[in-house]
Coordinates of C-alpha atoms and ligand atoms in Angstrom, one line a residue:
X1 CA -123.3 103.4 -7.5
X2 CA -121.7 104.7 -10.7
X3 CA -123.1 108.1 -12.1
X4 CA -122.1 110.7 -14.6
X5 CA -122.5 114.1 -12.9
X6 CA -122.5 117.7 -13.8
X7 CA -120.4 119.7 -11.4
X8 CA -120.7 123.1 -13.1
X9 CA -122.2 125.1 -15.9
X10 CA -119.9 125.0 -19.0
X11 CA -119.8 125.9 -22.6
X12 CA -119.7 122.7 -24.7
X13 CA -117.7 124.5 -27.4
X14 CA -114.8 124.7 -24.9
X15 CA -115.5 121.7 -22.7
X16 CA -116.2 118.4 -24.5
X17 CA -116.6 116.4 -21.4
X18 CA -119.0 118.3 -19.3
X19 CA -120.1 115.2 -17.2
X20 CA -117.7 113.2 -14.9
X21 CA -117.8 109.5 -14.0
X22 CA -118.1 109.4 -10.2
X23 CA -119.1 106.9 -7.6
X24 CA -121.9 108.1 -5.4
X25 CA -123.6 106.5 -2.3
X26 CA -126.8 104.4 -3.3
X27 CA -129.7 106.6 -2.8
X28 CA -132.2 105.4 0.1
X29 CA -136.0 105.8 -0.6
X30 CA -137.8 108.1 1.8
X31 CA -141.5 108.2 2.6
X32 CA -143.6 107.0 -0.2
X33 CA -140.6 106.8 -2.5
X34 CA -139.3 103.9 -4.5
X35 CA -135.6 103.0 -5.3
X36 CA -135.1 102.2 -9.0
X37 CA -132.4 100.1 -10.6
X38 CA -131.9 102.0 -13.9
X39 CA -131.7 100.0 -17.0
X40 CA -131.9 102.8 -19.6
X41 CA -132.0 106.5 -19.7
X42 CA -132.7 108.7 -22.7
X43 CA -130.5 111.6 -23.8
X44 CA -132.5 114.9 -24.2
X45 CA -131.9 118.3 -25.7
X46 CA -132.9 119.8 -22.4
X47 CA -129.7 118.2 -20.8
X48 CA -127.7 120.5 -23.1
X49 CA -129.8 123.6 -21.8
X50 CA -128.8 122.5 -18.2
X51 CA -125.2 122.0 -19.0
X52 CA -125.0 125.4 -20.8
X53 CA -126.9 127.2 -18.0
X54 CA -130.2 128.1 -20.0
X55 CA -132.1 126.0 -17.3
X56 CA -129.4 125.2 -14.7
X57 CA -129.6 122.5 -12.1
X58 CA -130.6 123.9 -8.7
X59 CA -127.6 122.4 -6.9
X60 CA -124.2 120.6 -7.9
X61 CA -123.2 117.9 -8.4
X62 CA -126.3 116.9 -10.3
X63 CA -127.1 113.6 -12.0
X64 CA -129.0 114.6 -15.3
X65 CA -131.4 112.5 -17.2
X66 CA -135.3 112.4 -17.3
X67 CA -136.3 109.7 -19.5
X68 CA -135.7 106.7 -17.2
X69 CA -136.6 103.1 -17.3
X70 CA -135.9 100.6 -14.6
X71 CA -137.0 98.3 -11.9
X72 CA -138.3 98.7 -8.5
X73 CA -135.5 97.6 -6.2
X74 CA -136.7 98.7 -2.8
X75 CA -139.5 100.7 -1.3
X76 CA -139.5 103.4 1.3
X77 CA -141.9 103.6 4.3
X78 CA -145.6 103.5 3.2
X79 CA -144.8 103.1 -0.5
X80 CA -147.3 100.5 -1.7
X81 CA -148.2 101.1 -5.5
X82 CA -145.4 98.9 -6.9
X83 CA -144.0 95.5 -6.1
X84 CA -140.2 94.9 -6.1
X85 CA -139.2 94.0 -9.7
X86 CA -141.9 96.1 -11.4
X87 CA -140.8 98.0 -14.4
X88 CA -141.5 101.7 -14.2
X89 CA -140.6 104.9 -16.2
X90 CA -139.8 108.3 -14.7
X91 CA -140.3 111.5 -16.8
X92 CA -139.3 115.3 -16.5
X93 CA -141.8 115.9 -13.6
X94 CA -140.2 114.6 -10.5
X95 CA -142.6 116.1 -7.9
X96 CA -145.1 119.0 -7.2
X97 CA -146.7 120.3 -4.1
X98 CA -149.8 118.3 -4.4
X99 CA -152.2 120.9 -2.9
X100 CA -152.1 124.2 -4.9
X101 CA -154.9 125.1 -7.4
X102 CA -152.8 123.8 -10.3
X103 CA -152.0 120.5 -8.6
X104 CA -155.6 119.9 -7.7
X105 CA -156.7 120.5 -11.4
X106 CA -154.1 118.0 -12.7
X107 CA -151.9 120.9 -14.1
X108 CA -149.1 120.2 -11.7
X109 CA -146.6 121.1 -14.5
X110 CA -147.4 124.8 -13.5
X111 CA -147.0 124.3 -9.7
X112 CA -144.8 126.8 -8.1
X113 CA -142.9 124.0 -6.4
X114 CA -142.6 121.8 -9.7
X115 CA -139.3 120.0 -9.5
X116 CA -137.7 118.5 -12.6
X117 CA -136.0 115.1 -12.7
X118 CA -132.2 115.4 -13.4
X119 CA -132.4 119.2 -12.6
X120 CA -133.9 119.6 -9.2
X121 CA -133.3 116.0 -8.1
X122 CA -130.8 113.2 -9.2
X123 CA -132.0 111.6 -12.6
X124 CA -131.1 108.6 -14.7
X125 CA -127.5 109.0 -15.7
X126 CA -126.7 106.6 -12.9
X127 CA -127.3 102.9 -11.7
X128 CA -129.9 103.9 -9.2
X129 CA -132.2 106.8 -8.4
X130 CA -135.2 107.3 -6.1
X131 CA -138.5 108.8 -7.0
X132 CA -141.8 109.6 -5.3
X133 CA -144.1 106.5 -6.3
X134 CA -146.8 108.8 -7.3
X135 CA -144.4 110.1 -10.1
X136 CA -143.5 106.7 -11.7
X137 CA -145.3 105.1 -14.5
X138 CA -146.0 101.5 -15.7
X139 CA -144.5 100.7 -19.0
X140 CA -146.5 98.5 -21.3
X141 CA -144.9 95.2 -22.4
X142 CA -144.7 96.1 -26.1
X143 CA -141.7 98.3 -25.4
X144 CA -138.1 97.3 -24.6
X145 CA -136.5 99.4 -21.8
X146 CA -134.5 101.4 -24.5
X147 CA -137.6 101.9 -26.7
X148 CA -139.6 103.2 -23.8
X149 CA -137.0 105.7 -22.6
X150 CA -137.2 108.2 -25.4
X151 CA -141.0 108.2 -25.2
X152 CA -141.1 109.5 -21.8
X153 CA -140.0 113.0 -22.6
X154 CA -140.2 113.8 -26.4
X155 CA -143.5 111.8 -26.6
X156 CA -145.1 113.2 -23.5
X157 CA -144.3 116.7 -24.3
X158 CA -145.4 116.3 -28.0
X159 CA -148.7 114.9 -26.7
X160 CA -149.1 117.9 -24.4
X161 CA -148.4 120.3 -27.3
X162 CA -150.9 118.7 -29.5
X163 CA -153.5 118.9 -26.8
X164 CA -152.7 122.7 -26.5
X165 CA -152.8 123.2 -30.2
X166 CA -156.4 122.0 -30.0
X167 CA -156.5 120.8 -33.7
X168 CA -159.8 119.7 -35.1
X169 CA -160.6 117.2 -37.8
X170 CA -160.1 118.7 -41.2
X171 CA -157.8 121.5 -40.1
X172 CA -154.2 122.1 -41.2
X173 CA -151.4 121.7 -38.6
X174 CA -147.9 123.1 -39.1
X175 CA -144.8 121.8 -37.4
X176 CA -141.7 123.9 -37.3
X177 CA -138.7 121.9 -36.5
X178 CA -138.8 118.1 -37.0
X179 CA -136.7 116.6 -34.3
X180 CA -137.6 113.8 -31.7
X181 CA -140.8 115.4 -30.4
X182 CA -142.2 116.7 -33.8
X183 CA -141.8 113.4 -35.5
X184 CA -143.8 111.7 -32.8
X185 CA -146.6 114.4 -33.1
X186 CA -146.9 113.6 -36.7
X187 CA -147.2 109.9 -35.9
X188 CA -150.0 110.7 -33.3
X189 CA -151.8 112.9 -35.8
X190 CA -151.8 110.3 -38.5
X191 CA -153.4 107.9 -35.9
X192 CA -155.9 110.2 -34.1
X193 CA -156.8 112.6 -37.0
X194 CA -156.4 111.2 -40.2
X195 CA -157.9 114.1 -42.0
X196 CA -155.7 116.7 -40.6
X197 CA -153.1 117.8 -43.1
X198 CA -149.6 118.3 -41.7
X199 CA -147.1 120.9 -43.1
X200 CA -143.6 120.6 -41.9
X201 CA -140.9 123.4 -41.8
X202 CA -137.4 122.3 -41.2
X203 CA -133.9 123.5 -42.0
X204 CA -132.3 120.3 -43.0
X205 CA -133.1 118.3 -46.1
X206 CA -132.9 115.0 -44.2
X207 CA -135.5 116.3 -41.8
X208 CA -137.8 117.4 -44.6
X209 CA -137.5 113.9 -46.4
X210 CA -138.2 112.1 -43.2
X211 CA -141.3 114.1 -42.7
X212 CA -142.4 113.3 -46.2
X213 CA -141.8 109.5 -45.4
X214 CA -144.1 109.9 -42.4
X215 CA -146.9 111.3 -44.7
X216 CA -146.6 115.0 -44.2
X217 CA -148.5 116.7 -47.0
X218 CA -145.8 119.2 -47.6
X219 CA -142.2 120.0 -46.2
X220 CA -140.2 123.1 -46.8
X221 CA -137.6 125.4 -45.3
X222 CA -138.4 127.7 -42.3
X223 CA -139.0 130.8 -44.5
X224 CA -140.8 128.9 -47.3
X225 CA -144.5 129.7 -47.8
X226 CA -146.8 126.6 -47.1
X227 CA -149.3 126.1 -49.9
X228 CA -152.2 126.5 -47.5
X229 CA -152.7 128.7 -44.3
X230 CA -152.5 126.7 -41.0
X231 CA -154.9 126.5 -38.2
X232 CA -152.2 125.7 -35.6
X233 CA -148.4 125.4 -35.6
X234 CA -146.2 123.6 -33.0
X235 CA -142.6 125.1 -32.7
X236 CA -140.0 122.9 -31.4
X237 CA -136.9 124.9 -32.4
X238 CA -134.5 126.8 -30.1
X239 CA -134.6 129.9 -32.4
X240 CA -136.7 133.0 -33.0
X241 CA -136.9 133.1 -36.9
X242 CA -139.3 130.1 -36.9
X243 CA -141.6 131.9 -34.3
X244 CA -141.9 134.9 -36.6
X245 CA -142.3 133.0 -39.8
X246 CA -144.9 130.7 -38.2
X247 CA -147.1 133.6 -37.1
X248 CA -147.2 134.6 -40.8
X249 CA -148.4 131.2 -41.9
X250 CA -151.4 131.1 -39.5
X251 CA -154.9 131.6 -40.6
X252 CA -157.0 134.3 -38.6
X253 CA -157.8 132.9 -35.2
X254 CA -154.8 130.5 -35.5
X255 CA -152.6 129.4 -32.7
X256 CA -148.8 129.0 -32.4
X257 CA -147.7 126.7 -29.5
X258 CA -144.1 126.9 -28.6
X259 CA -142.8 123.6 -27.2
X260 CA -139.3 124.8 -26.1
X261 CA -138.1 125.0 -22.6
X262 CA -135.8 127.8 -23.4
X263 CA -134.9 129.8 -26.6
X264 CA -131.4 130.6 -27.4
X265 CA -130.3 134.2 -28.0
X266 CA -128.4 133.8 -31.3
X267 CA -131.1 135.1 -33.6
X268 CA -133.1 137.2 -31.3
X269 CA -132.8 140.2 -33.6
X270 CA -135.2 138.4 -35.9
X271 CA -137.9 139.5 -33.7
X272 CA -137.7 142.9 -35.0
X273 CA -139.2 141.7 -38.1
X274 CA -142.3 141.1 -36.1
X275 CA -145.2 143.3 -37.6
X276 CA -148.3 143.6 -35.7
X277 CA -150.6 143.6 -38.7
X278 CA -149.1 140.7 -40.5
X279 CA -148.1 138.5 -37.7
X280 CA -150.4 139.0 -34.8
X281 CA -153.6 140.8 -35.8
X282 CA -156.8 138.8 -36.7
X283 CA -156.8 137.1 -33.3
X284 CA -153.7 135.0 -33.6
X285 CA -152.6 133.4 -30.4
X286 CA -149.2 132.3 -29.0
X287 CA -149.0 129.7 -26.1
X288 CA -146.0 128.0 -24.6
X289 CA -145.8 124.5 -23.3
X290 CA -144.3 124.2 -19.9
X291 CA -143.1 120.9 -18.6
X292 CA -145.5 117.9 -18.4
X293 CA -148.2 116.8 -16.0
X294 CA -148.5 113.2 -15.0
X295 CA -151.5 112.6 -17.2
X296 CA -149.6 113.6 -20.4
X297 CA -147.0 111.0 -19.6
X298 CA -149.4 108.2 -18.6
X299 CA -151.9 108.8 -21.4
X300 CA -149.1 109.2 -24.1
X301 CA -147.5 106.0 -23.0
X302 CA -150.9 104.1 -23.4
X303 CA -151.5 105.8 -26.8
X304 CA -147.9 105.1 -28.0
X305 CA -148.4 101.2 -27.0
X306 CA -151.8 101.3 -29.0
X307 CA -150.6 102.9 -32.1
X308 CA -147.8 101.5 -31.7
X309 CA -145.1 104.1 -31.7
X310 CA -141.6 102.3 -31.5
X311 CA -138.9 104.8 -31.6
X312 CA -135.6 104.3 -33.4
X313 CA -132.7 104.6 -31.0
X314 CA -129.0 104.2 -30.6
X315 CA -127.5 103.0 -27.4
X316 CA -124.4 104.2 -25.6
X317 CA -122.7 102.9 -22.3
X318 CA -123.2 105.1 -19.4
X319 CA -119.6 106.2 -19.6
X320 CA -120.1 107.6 -23.1
X321 CA -122.9 110.1 -22.1
X322 CA -120.7 113.0 -23.1
X323 CA -120.3 111.6 -26.6
X324 CA -124.0 111.1 -26.8
X325 CA -124.7 114.8 -25.7
X326 CA -122.1 116.2 -28.2
X327 CA -123.6 114.3 -31.0
X328 CA -127.0 115.6 -30.1
X329 CA -125.6 119.1 -30.0
X330 CA -124.1 118.6 -33.5
X331 CA -127.3 117.0 -34.7
X332 CA -125.4 114.0 -36.0
X333 CA -127.9 111.1 -36.1
X334 CA -131.6 110.6 -36.7
X335 CA -133.5 108.8 -33.9
X336 CA -133.1 108.9 -30.1
X337 CA -129.9 108.4 -28.0
X338 CA -130.3 106.2 -25.0
X339 CA -127.8 105.3 -22.3
X340 CA -127.9 101.5 -21.6
X341 CA -127.1 101.2 -18.0
X342 CA -127.8 97.5 -16.7
Ligands
ZN1 ZN1 -136.5 115.8 -22.3
ZN2 ZN1 -148.8 122.5 -6.6

């Protein structure tokens, strides 16, 4: 099969083609696994973190990609949940141990043996992949393959962050950063909590305008003061300044939820501005979002079909994965990027 593989960690500023087009043997589904013929795979910011070594693959070469839509081509021994030809999606969570305390409570995102699609097992930048059948999801008919792909990561993790933010009717929610995940959170809030006011902090004017189009009550720059204090803020940026500024915007007892797999070090000095009295006192909380559990993916996909949330996307052939990644790095286009594979 054709695959775009990562052979080593590299700096995208020096290496504009981190992935190589290769031919790999078709994977064979093992016990309770299914073989998927991939039709679309979303391109995610986390792939940049993998390529640049902030969350490196556990082995090389690795096929990246964790927002995969395809059809069941073959079943391994004792796999019985899906029929050949069924359309399924695969998300960031590839597998977990299944028997630790976290797994038993449905918090398998925290399992010590958590494995990520496209980081610890080959993912979707290829024609085929295998996955344990318990970690595949049915895709509702309202979505085309390319529409469903970006929902599997940005949407599912946005859903989890919103759950962890624990926002109640009548409260104020802040979003700092307004990319793929945050704009889906805003759509979910509009649908589920119509009397929650959303305040958006974003660097670029385009993002602030987009937030207002989607009915945010206010949009300003990262360091601007919001007109009202906030009960919870979800941060989706790779930087530290928004963390410090967000803590300042919280009400007493407020919660900052950081939805970022890794933070970059560029502005780490900004943390020295952190002042206990202003930023943390009055029972303010900070919580990070780690990975996704299966219920985040399956519940979000159902909710997205009901609302409905239909993402805007741009398609690239598999061979142009490097170009899509660089455009994502340089924040070129609004909307998701999807590799159209079959
Ligand atoms: Zn992702
Ligand atoms: Zn476990």
